[in-house]
Coordinates of C-alpha atoms in Angstrom, one line a residue:
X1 CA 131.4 128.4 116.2
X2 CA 130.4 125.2 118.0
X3 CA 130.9 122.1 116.1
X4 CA 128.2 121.4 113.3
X5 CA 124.9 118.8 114.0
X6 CA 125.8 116.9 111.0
X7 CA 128.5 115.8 113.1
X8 CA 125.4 113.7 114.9
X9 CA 124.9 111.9 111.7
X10 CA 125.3 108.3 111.9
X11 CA 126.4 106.1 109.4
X12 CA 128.0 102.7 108.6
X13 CA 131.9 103.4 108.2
X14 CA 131.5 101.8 104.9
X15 CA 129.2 105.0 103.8
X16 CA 131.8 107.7 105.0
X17 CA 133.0 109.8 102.3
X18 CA 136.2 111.7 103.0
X19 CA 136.1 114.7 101.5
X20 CA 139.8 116.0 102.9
X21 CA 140.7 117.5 99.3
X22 CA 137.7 119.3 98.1
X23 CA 136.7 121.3 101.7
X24 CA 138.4 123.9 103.2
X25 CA 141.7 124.2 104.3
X26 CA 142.7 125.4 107.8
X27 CA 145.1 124.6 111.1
X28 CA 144.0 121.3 113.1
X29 CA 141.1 121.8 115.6
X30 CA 139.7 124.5 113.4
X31 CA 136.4 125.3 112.2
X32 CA 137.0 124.3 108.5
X33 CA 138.5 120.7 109.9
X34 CA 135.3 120.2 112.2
X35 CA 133.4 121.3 109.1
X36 CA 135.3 118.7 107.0
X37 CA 134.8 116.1 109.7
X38 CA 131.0 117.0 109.6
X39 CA 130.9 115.9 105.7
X40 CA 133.0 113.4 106.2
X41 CA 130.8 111.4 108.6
X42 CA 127.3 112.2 106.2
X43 CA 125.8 109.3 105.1
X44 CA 126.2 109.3 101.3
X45 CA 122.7 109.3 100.5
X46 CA 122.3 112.4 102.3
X47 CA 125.4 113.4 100.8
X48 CA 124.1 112.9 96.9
X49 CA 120.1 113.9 97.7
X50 CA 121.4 117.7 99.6
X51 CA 124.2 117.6 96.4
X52 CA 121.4 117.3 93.7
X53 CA 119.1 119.8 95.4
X54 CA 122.1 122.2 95.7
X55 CA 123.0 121.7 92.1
X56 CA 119.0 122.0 91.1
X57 CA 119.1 125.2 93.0
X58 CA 122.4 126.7 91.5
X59 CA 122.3 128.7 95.1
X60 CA 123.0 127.8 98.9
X61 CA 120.3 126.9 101.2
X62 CA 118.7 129.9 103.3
X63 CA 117.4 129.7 106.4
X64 CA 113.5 129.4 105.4
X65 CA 114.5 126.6 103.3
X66 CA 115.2 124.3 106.2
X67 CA 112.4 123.9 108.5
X68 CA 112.4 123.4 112.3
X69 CA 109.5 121.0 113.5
X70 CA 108.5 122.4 117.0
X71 CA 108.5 120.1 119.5
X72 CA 104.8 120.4 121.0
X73 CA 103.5 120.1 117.5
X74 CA 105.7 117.2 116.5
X75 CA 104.6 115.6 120.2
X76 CA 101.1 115.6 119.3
X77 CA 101.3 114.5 115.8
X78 CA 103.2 111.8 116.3
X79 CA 101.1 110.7 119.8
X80 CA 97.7 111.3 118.4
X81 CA 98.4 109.6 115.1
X82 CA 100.0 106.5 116.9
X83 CA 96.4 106.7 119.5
X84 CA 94.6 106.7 116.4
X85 CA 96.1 104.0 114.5
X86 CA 95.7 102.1 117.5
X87 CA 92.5 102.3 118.1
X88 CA 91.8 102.0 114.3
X89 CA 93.7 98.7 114.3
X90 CA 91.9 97.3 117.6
X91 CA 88.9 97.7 116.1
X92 CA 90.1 96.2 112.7
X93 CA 92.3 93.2 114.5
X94 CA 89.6 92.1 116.7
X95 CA 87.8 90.1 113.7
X96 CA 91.0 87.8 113.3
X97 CA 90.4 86.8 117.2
X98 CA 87.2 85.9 116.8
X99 CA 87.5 84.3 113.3
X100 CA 86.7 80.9 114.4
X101 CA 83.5 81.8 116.7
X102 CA 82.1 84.3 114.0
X103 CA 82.5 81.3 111.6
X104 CA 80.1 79.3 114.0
X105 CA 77.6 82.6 114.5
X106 CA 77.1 83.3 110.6
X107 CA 77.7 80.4 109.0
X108 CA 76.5 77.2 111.4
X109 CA 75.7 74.6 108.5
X110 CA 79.2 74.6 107.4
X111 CA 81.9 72.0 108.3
X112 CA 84.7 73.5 111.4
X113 CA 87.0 73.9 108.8
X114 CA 85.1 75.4 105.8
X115 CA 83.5 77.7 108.8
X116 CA 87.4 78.8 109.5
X117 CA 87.8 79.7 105.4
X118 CA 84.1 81.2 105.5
X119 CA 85.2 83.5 108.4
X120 CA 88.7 84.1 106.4
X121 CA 87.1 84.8 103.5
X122 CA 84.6 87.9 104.4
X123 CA 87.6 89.2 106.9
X124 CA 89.3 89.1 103.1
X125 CA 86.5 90.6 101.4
X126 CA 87.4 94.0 103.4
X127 CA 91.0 93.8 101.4
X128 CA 89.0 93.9 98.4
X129 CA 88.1 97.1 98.7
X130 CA 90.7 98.9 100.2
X131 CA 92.3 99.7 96.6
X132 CA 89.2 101.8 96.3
X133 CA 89.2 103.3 99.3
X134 CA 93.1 104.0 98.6
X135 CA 91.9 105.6 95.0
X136 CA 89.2 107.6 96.9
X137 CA 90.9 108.8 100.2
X138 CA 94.4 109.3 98.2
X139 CA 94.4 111.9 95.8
X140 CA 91.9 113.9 98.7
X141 CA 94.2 113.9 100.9
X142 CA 97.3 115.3 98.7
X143 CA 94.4 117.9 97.7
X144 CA 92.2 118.6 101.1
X145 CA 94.6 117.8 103.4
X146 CA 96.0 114.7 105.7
X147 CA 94.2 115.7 108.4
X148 CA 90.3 115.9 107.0
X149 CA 90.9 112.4 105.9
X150 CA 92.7 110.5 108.8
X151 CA 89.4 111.8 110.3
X152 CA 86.7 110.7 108.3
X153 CA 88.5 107.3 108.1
X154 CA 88.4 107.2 111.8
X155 CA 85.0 107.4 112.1
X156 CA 84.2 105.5 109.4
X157 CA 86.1 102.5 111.0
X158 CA 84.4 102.9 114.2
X159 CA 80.8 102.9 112.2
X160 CA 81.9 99.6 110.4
X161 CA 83.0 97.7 113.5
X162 CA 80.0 98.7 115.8
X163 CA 78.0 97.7 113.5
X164 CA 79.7 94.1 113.4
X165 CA 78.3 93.5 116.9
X166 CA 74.7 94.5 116.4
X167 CA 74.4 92.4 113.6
X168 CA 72.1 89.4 114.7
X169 CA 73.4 86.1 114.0
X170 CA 72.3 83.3 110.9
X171 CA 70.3 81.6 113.3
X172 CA 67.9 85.1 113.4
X173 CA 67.5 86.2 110.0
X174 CA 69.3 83.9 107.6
X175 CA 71.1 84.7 104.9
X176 CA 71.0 88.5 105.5
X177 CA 73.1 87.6 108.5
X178 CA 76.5 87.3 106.7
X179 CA 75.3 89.3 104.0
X180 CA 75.5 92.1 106.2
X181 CA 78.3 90.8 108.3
X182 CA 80.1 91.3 103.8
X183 CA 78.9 94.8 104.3
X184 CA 80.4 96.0 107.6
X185 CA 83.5 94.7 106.9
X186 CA 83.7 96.6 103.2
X187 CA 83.2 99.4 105.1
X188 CA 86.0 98.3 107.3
X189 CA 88.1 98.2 104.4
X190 CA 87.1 101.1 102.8
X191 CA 88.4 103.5 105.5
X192 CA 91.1 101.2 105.9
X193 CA 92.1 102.0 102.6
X194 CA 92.9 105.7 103.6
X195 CA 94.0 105.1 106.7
X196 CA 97.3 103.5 107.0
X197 CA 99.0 105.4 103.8
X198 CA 97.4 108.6 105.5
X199 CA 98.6 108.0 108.7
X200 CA 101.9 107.4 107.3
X201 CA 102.2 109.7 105.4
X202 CA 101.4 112.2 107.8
X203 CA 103.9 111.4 110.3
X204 CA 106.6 111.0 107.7
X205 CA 106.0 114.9 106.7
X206 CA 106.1 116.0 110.6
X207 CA 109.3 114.3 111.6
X208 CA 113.2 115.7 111.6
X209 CA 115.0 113.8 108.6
X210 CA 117.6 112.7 111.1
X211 CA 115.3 110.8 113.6
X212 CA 112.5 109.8 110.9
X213 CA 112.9 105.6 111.5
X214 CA 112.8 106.0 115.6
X215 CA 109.4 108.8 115.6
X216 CA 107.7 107.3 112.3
X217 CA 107.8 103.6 114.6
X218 CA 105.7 104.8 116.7
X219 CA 102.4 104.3 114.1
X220 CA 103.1 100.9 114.2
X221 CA 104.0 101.0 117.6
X222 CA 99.9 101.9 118.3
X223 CA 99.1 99.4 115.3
X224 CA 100.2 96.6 117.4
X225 CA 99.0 97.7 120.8
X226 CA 95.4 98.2 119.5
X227 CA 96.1 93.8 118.4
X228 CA 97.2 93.3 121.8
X229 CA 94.7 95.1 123.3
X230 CA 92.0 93.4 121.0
X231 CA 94.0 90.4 122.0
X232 CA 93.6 90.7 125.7
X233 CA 90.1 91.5 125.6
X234 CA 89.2 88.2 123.5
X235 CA 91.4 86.3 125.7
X236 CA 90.0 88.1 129.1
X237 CA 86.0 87.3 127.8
X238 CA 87.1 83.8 127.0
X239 CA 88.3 82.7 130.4
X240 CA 85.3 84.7 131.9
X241 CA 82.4 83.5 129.8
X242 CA 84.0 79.9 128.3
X243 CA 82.3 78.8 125.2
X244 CA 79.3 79.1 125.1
X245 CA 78.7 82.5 126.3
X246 CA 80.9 83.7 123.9
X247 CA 79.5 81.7 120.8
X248 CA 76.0 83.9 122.8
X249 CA 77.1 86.5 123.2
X250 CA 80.7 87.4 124.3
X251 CA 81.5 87.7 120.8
X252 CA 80.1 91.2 120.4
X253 CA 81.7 93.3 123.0
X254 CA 84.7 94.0 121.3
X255 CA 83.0 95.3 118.4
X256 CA 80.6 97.5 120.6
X257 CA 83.5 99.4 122.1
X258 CA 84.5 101.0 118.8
X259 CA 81.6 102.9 119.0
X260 CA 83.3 105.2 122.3
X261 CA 86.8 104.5 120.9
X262 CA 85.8 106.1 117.3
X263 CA 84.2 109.4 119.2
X264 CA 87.9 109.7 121.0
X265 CA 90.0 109.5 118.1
X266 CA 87.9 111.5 116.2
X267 CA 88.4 114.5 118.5
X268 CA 92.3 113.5 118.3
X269 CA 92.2 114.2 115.4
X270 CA 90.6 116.9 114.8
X271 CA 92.9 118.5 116.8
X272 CA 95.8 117.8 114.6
X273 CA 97.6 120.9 112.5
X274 CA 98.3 120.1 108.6
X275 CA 102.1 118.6 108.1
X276 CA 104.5 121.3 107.1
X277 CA 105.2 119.2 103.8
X278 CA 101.2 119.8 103.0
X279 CA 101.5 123.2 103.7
X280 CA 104.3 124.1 101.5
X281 CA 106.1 122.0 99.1
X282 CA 110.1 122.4 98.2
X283 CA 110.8 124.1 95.4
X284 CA 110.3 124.0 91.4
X285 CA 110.2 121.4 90.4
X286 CA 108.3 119.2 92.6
X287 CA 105.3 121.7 92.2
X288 CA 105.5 120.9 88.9
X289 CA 104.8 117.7 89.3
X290 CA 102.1 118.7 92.2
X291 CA 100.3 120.7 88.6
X292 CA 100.7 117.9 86.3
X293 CA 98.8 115.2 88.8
X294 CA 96.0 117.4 89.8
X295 CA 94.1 116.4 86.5
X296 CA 94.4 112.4 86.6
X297 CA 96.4 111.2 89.5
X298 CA 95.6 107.5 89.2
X299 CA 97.1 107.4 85.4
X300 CA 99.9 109.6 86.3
X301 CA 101.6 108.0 89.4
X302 CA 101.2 104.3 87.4
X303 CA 103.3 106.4 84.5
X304 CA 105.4 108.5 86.0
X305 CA 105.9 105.8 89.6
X306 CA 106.2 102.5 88.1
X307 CA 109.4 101.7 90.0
X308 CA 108.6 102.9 93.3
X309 CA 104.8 101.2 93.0
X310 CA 106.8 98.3 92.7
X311 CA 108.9 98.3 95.6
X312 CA 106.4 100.0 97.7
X313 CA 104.1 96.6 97.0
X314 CA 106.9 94.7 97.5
X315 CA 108.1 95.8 100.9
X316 CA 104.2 96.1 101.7
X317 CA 103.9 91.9 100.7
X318 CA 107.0 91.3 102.8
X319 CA 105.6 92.9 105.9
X320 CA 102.1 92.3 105.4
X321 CA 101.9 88.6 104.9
X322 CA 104.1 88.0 108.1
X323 CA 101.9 90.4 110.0
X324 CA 98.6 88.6 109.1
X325 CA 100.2 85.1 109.5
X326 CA 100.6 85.8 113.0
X327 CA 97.8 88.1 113.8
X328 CA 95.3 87.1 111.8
X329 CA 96.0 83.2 111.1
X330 CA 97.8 82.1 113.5
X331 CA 95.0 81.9 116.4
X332 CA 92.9 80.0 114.3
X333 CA 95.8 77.8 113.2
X334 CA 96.4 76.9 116.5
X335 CA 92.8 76.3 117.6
X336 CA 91.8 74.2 114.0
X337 CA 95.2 72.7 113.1
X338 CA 96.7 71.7 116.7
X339 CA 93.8 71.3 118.5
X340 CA 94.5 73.7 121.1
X341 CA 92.4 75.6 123.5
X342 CA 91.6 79.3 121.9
X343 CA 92.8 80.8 125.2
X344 CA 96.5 79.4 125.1
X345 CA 96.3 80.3 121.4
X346 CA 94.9 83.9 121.9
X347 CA 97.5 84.0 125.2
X348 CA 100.7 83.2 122.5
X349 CA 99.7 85.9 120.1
X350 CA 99.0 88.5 122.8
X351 CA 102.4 87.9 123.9
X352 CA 103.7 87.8 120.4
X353 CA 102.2 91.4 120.2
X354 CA 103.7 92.5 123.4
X355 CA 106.8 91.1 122.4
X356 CA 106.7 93.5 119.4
X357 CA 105.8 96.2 121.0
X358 CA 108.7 96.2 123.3
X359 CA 111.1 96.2 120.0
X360 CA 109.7 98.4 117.4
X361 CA 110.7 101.7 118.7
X362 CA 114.5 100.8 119.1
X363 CA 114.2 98.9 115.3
X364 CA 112.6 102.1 114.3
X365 CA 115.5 103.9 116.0
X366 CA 118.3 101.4 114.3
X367 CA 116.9 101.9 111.2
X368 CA 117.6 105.4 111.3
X369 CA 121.7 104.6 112.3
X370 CA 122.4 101.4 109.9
X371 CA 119.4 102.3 107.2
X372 CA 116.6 101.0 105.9
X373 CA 117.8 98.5 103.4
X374 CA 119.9 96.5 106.2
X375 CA 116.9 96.1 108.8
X376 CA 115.3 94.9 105.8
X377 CA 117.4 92.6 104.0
X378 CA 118.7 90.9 106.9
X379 CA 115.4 90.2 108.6
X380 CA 114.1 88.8 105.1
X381 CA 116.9 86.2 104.6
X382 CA 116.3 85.3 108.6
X383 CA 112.5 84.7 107.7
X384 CA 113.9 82.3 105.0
X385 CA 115.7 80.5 106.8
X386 CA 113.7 80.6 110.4
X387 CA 110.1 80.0 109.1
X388 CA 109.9 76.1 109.3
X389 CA 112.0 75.8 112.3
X390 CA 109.6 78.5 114.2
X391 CA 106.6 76.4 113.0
X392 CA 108.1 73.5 113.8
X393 CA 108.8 75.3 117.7
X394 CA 104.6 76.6 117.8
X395 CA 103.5 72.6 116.7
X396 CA 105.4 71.4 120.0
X397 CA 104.2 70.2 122.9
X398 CA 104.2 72.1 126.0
X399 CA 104.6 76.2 126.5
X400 CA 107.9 77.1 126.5
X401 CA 108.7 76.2 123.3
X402 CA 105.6 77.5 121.1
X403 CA 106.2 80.8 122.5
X404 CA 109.7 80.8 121.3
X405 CA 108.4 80.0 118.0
X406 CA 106.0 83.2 118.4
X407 CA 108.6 85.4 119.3
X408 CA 111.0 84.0 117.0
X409 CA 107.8 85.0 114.2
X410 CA 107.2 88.1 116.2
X411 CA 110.6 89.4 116.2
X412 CA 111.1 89.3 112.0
X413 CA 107.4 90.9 112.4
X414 CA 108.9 93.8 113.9
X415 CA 111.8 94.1 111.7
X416 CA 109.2 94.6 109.0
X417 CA 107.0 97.0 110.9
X418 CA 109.8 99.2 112.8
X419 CA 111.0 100.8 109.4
X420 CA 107.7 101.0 106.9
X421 CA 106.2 104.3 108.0
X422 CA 109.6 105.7 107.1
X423 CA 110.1 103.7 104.2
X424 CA 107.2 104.0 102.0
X425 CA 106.3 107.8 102.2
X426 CA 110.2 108.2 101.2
X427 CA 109.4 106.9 97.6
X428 CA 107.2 109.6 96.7
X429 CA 107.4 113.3 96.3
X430 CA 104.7 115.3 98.1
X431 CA 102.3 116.0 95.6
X432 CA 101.1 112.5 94.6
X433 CA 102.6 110.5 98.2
X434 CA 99.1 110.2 100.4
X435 CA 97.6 108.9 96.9
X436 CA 100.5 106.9 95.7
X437 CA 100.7 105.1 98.7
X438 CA 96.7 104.7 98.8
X439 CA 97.3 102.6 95.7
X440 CA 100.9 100.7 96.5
X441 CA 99.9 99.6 100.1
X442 CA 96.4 98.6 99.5
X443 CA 96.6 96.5 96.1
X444 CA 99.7 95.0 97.7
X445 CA 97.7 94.3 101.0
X446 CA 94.5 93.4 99.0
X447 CA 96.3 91.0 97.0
X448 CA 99.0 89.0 99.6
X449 CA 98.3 90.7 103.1
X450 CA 94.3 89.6 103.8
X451 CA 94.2 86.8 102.0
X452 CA 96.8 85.5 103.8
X453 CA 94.9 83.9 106.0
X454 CA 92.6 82.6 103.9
X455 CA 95.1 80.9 101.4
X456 CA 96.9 79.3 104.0
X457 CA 94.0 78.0 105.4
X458 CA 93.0 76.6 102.1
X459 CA 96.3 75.2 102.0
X460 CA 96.7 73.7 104.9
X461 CA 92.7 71.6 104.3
X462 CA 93.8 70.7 101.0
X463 CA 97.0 68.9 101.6
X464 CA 97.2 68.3 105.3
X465 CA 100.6 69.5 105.4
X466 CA 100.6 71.7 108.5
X467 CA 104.0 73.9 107.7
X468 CA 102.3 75.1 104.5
X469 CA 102.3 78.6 106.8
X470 CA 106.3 78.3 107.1
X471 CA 106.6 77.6 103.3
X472 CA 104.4 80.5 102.6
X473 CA 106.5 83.1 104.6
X474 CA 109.9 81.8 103.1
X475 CA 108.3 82.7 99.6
X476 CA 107.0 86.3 100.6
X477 CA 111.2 86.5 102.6
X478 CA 111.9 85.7 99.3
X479 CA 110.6 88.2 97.3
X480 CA 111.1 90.7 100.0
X481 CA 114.7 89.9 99.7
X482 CA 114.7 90.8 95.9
X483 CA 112.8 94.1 96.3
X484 CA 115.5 95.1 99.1
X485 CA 118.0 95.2 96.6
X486 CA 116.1 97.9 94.2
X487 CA 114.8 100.4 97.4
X488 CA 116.8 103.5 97.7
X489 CA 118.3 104.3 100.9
X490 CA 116.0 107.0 102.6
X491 CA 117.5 107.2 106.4
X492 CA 118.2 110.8 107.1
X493 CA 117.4 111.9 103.5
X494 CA 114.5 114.5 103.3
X495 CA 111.6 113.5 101.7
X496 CA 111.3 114.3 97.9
X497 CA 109.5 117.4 97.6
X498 CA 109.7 118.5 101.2
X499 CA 112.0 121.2 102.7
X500 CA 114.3 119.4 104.9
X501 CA 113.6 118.8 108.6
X502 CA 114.7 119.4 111.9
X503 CA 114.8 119.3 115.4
X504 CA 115.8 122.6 116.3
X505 CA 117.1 126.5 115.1
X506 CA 120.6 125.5 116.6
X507 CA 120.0 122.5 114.7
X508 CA 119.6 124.0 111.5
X509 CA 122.0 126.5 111.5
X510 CA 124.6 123.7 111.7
X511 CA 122.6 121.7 108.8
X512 CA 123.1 125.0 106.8
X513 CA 126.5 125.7 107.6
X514 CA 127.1 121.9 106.6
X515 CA 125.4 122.6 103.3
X516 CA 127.2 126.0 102.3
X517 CA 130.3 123.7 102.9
X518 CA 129.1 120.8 100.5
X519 CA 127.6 123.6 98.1
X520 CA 131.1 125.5 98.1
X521 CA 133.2 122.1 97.6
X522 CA 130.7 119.8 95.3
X523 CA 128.7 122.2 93.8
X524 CA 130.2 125.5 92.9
X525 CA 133.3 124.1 91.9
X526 CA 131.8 121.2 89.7
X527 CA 133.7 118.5 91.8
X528 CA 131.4 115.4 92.4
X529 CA 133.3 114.6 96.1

């Protein structure tokens, strides 16, 4: 018998359980000690989550009970979700570049700085609504399907932001010009809010326990090419055109793209199969709860949730307020606030994204060896203690040292990012996830993520103090740091209410032979290990 998978597991030495009295006994070098060496090196929340589904069951796990992903359709998933998301997100992200010009186009009465909070405000308006689109697109997806609605929001997405760049300016019609430009953007929101818990949530349900972190990274991964892409376009049409072309007309070529980039990703998806956790839930109990949440889903994932709603909103602030500080704020801070030219800020924050991007897959993968909880805590104590002297670094003279100050933002950014698509779907079982996140992520979002901007703005104008951005990001490290210390462990552990996952059939035969072993030692015998 060749020596078991869960031999591959990897875990701090701190989370090794040994487990030399309660497996079986045999000569040195034979199966039973490579079996006990398998469970020894488990990570322990595997360890309890397989124990309490074995004791729940009162059986071993059989062979349908473990379910292989196959490669081509994990492949696909995983690329044409990540395509999506980034073109999604490009579409979304290219209103933060343009904040201070749009501010000029739609509201050109207004001081330069309440034109900035103006701008800030309708890009905050979209956040508004993405609860509701999160209430909406939520419980349809656990009902319809993932799939259906990742592709709907596409589209929608790509409607909203097309029509962002058709909209003629205040100078044309007036007032209707930024009441329209309130309307686009709701609808920007409003498939927003089904889009990222969706997309999430889908990937989560396609990917091998064991390698969950490293392929659900890859989501973000396209989130923040789509910002650097929208990045170098702005930055690109800003050299070419200078100001005043782009305060004519420049402006609305990034929206008009989303028209062609929505028709592609539609087809993506469309072409996407249903995630295997959709298609057939785990056992028992969690359709239970899939029966019990048909009838009012809202009222019974508050009740029966609480906890996890709270962490999910508080790992959501943690990440969200960073990743619109410096995608969303921090061009505008740099242009208002220091005075410099928007191409060396748009320049800094496409490299910040680039920067990002390089990172977040081998986070994503790290994540999946040390855990969740460590990537997390640690990055949120550095963003406590590294937020004012990484301001302080961007308000310097010169180049080298406000892109250090970028970096240093962007590298917490991807700390935050790397692990979340992992993270979040983990809190939930499968019956009420794609809707439970729809309403953790997007009130959390709503409430600290798009208005981040807009507060610090307001904060900086009303008391001239311009590190009110650092002392904003120590206070969401802060929090983030406290709701780190109440989120389960989820690396490696298969998702509540989802068969476990895996690469391969050689794969899970080891994962079962693994289990009959735990089963026959923790289980049968009543031992806790």
């Amino acid at each position: 018998m060749s020596a078991p998978a869960a031999t591959s597991y990897k875990s701090d030495t701190r989370d090794r359980v040994a487990l030399v009295d309660v497996t079986p006994e045999g000569p040195a070098g034979s199966g039973a000690e490579r079996l006990r060496d398998a469970l020894a090196r488990m990570p322990r929340q595997v360890r309890e989550e397989l124990t309490l589904r074995l004791r729940r069951r009162k059986s071993v796990l059989r062979t349908e009970d473990v379910h292989v992903v196959e490669p081509p359709l994990l492949k696909r998933a995983v690329g044409a979700s990540a395509l999506g998301n980034c073109m999604e997100w490009f579409d979304f992200g290219v209103y933060s570049y343009l904040a201070a010009v749009i501010g000029k186009v739609f509201f050109p009465g207004a001081s330069p700085g309440v034109q900035v909070i103006s701008s800030f405000a309708t890009f905050a308006a979209a956040f508004v609504v993405r609860p509701l689109g999160g209430l909406v697109f939520g419980p349809l997806g656990d009902r319809i399907g993932r799939q259906k609605v990742l592709a709907t929001t596409m589209i929608m997405m790509a409607l909203g932001t097309f029509a962002i760049g058709v909209i003629p300016g205040y100078g044309t019609i007036g007032i209707a010009a930024p009441l329209l430009l309130l309307l686009a953007r709701m609808v920007q929101g409003f498939s927003t809010g089904g889009e990222y818990g969706g997309a999430t949530t889908f990937v989560a349900e396609y990917s091998p326990d064991r390698r969950r972190g490293f392929l659900s990274s890859w989501l973000d991964f396209g989130t923040f090419v789509g910002y650097a892409l929208g990045s170098a376009l702005v930055t690109l049409l800003h050299v070419l055109l200078g100001d005043d072309q782009m305060l004519a007309w420049g402006w609305r070529v990034p929206f008009l793209i989303a028209g062609p980039l929505g028709v592609i990703g539609l087809y993506m998806r469309l072409k996407l199969e249903e995630s295997p956790a959709f298609q057939q839930q785990l056992d028992e109990h969690e359709k239970s709860l899939a029966q019990k949440s048909v009838g009012s889903e809202f009222r019974t994932i508050v009740r029966g949730h609480w906890p996890e709603l709270l962490i999910c909103m508080g790992i959501v602030l943690l990440y969200n307020v960073t990743n619109y500080m410096v995608t969303g704020y921090l061009p505008t801070y740099q242009t208002e606030t220091l005075h410099r030219s928007s191409d060396f800020a748009d320049l800094l924050v496409l490299l910040g994204m680039v920067w990002i991007v390089l990172l977040i897959t081998f986070i994503g993968r790290l994540s999946d060896r040390v855990g969740r909880r460590s990537v997390y805590g640690v990055a949120a104590a550095a963003m406590i203690v590294l937020s004012v002297p990484a301001f302080e670094l961007i308000k310097t003279p010169g180049f080298w040292a406000p892109v250090a100050g970028v970096l240093l933002l962007s590298t917490l950014l991807a700390c935050f990012a790397a692990p979340s698509a992992a993270t979040l779907p983990a809190l939930f079982p499968t019956a009420v996830r794609y809707a439970a996140m729809g309403i953790g992520f997007n009130i959390s979002v709503a409430a600290f993520g798009g208005t981040t901007p807009l507060a610090t703005a307001a904060l900086v104008e009303a008391t001239g103090n311009d590190l009110m951005p650092a002392f904003y990001l120590m206070a969401a490290g802060l929090i983030g740091l406290v709701t780190v210390k109440f989120l389960p462990e989820s690396a490696q552990v298969p998702l509540r209410g989802s068969r476990p996952m895996v690469g391969s059939a050689e794969e899970r035969r080891e994962f079962l032979t693994t289990a009959e072993a735990l089963y026959r030692a923790t289980v049968k015998t009543g031992r806790t290990g």
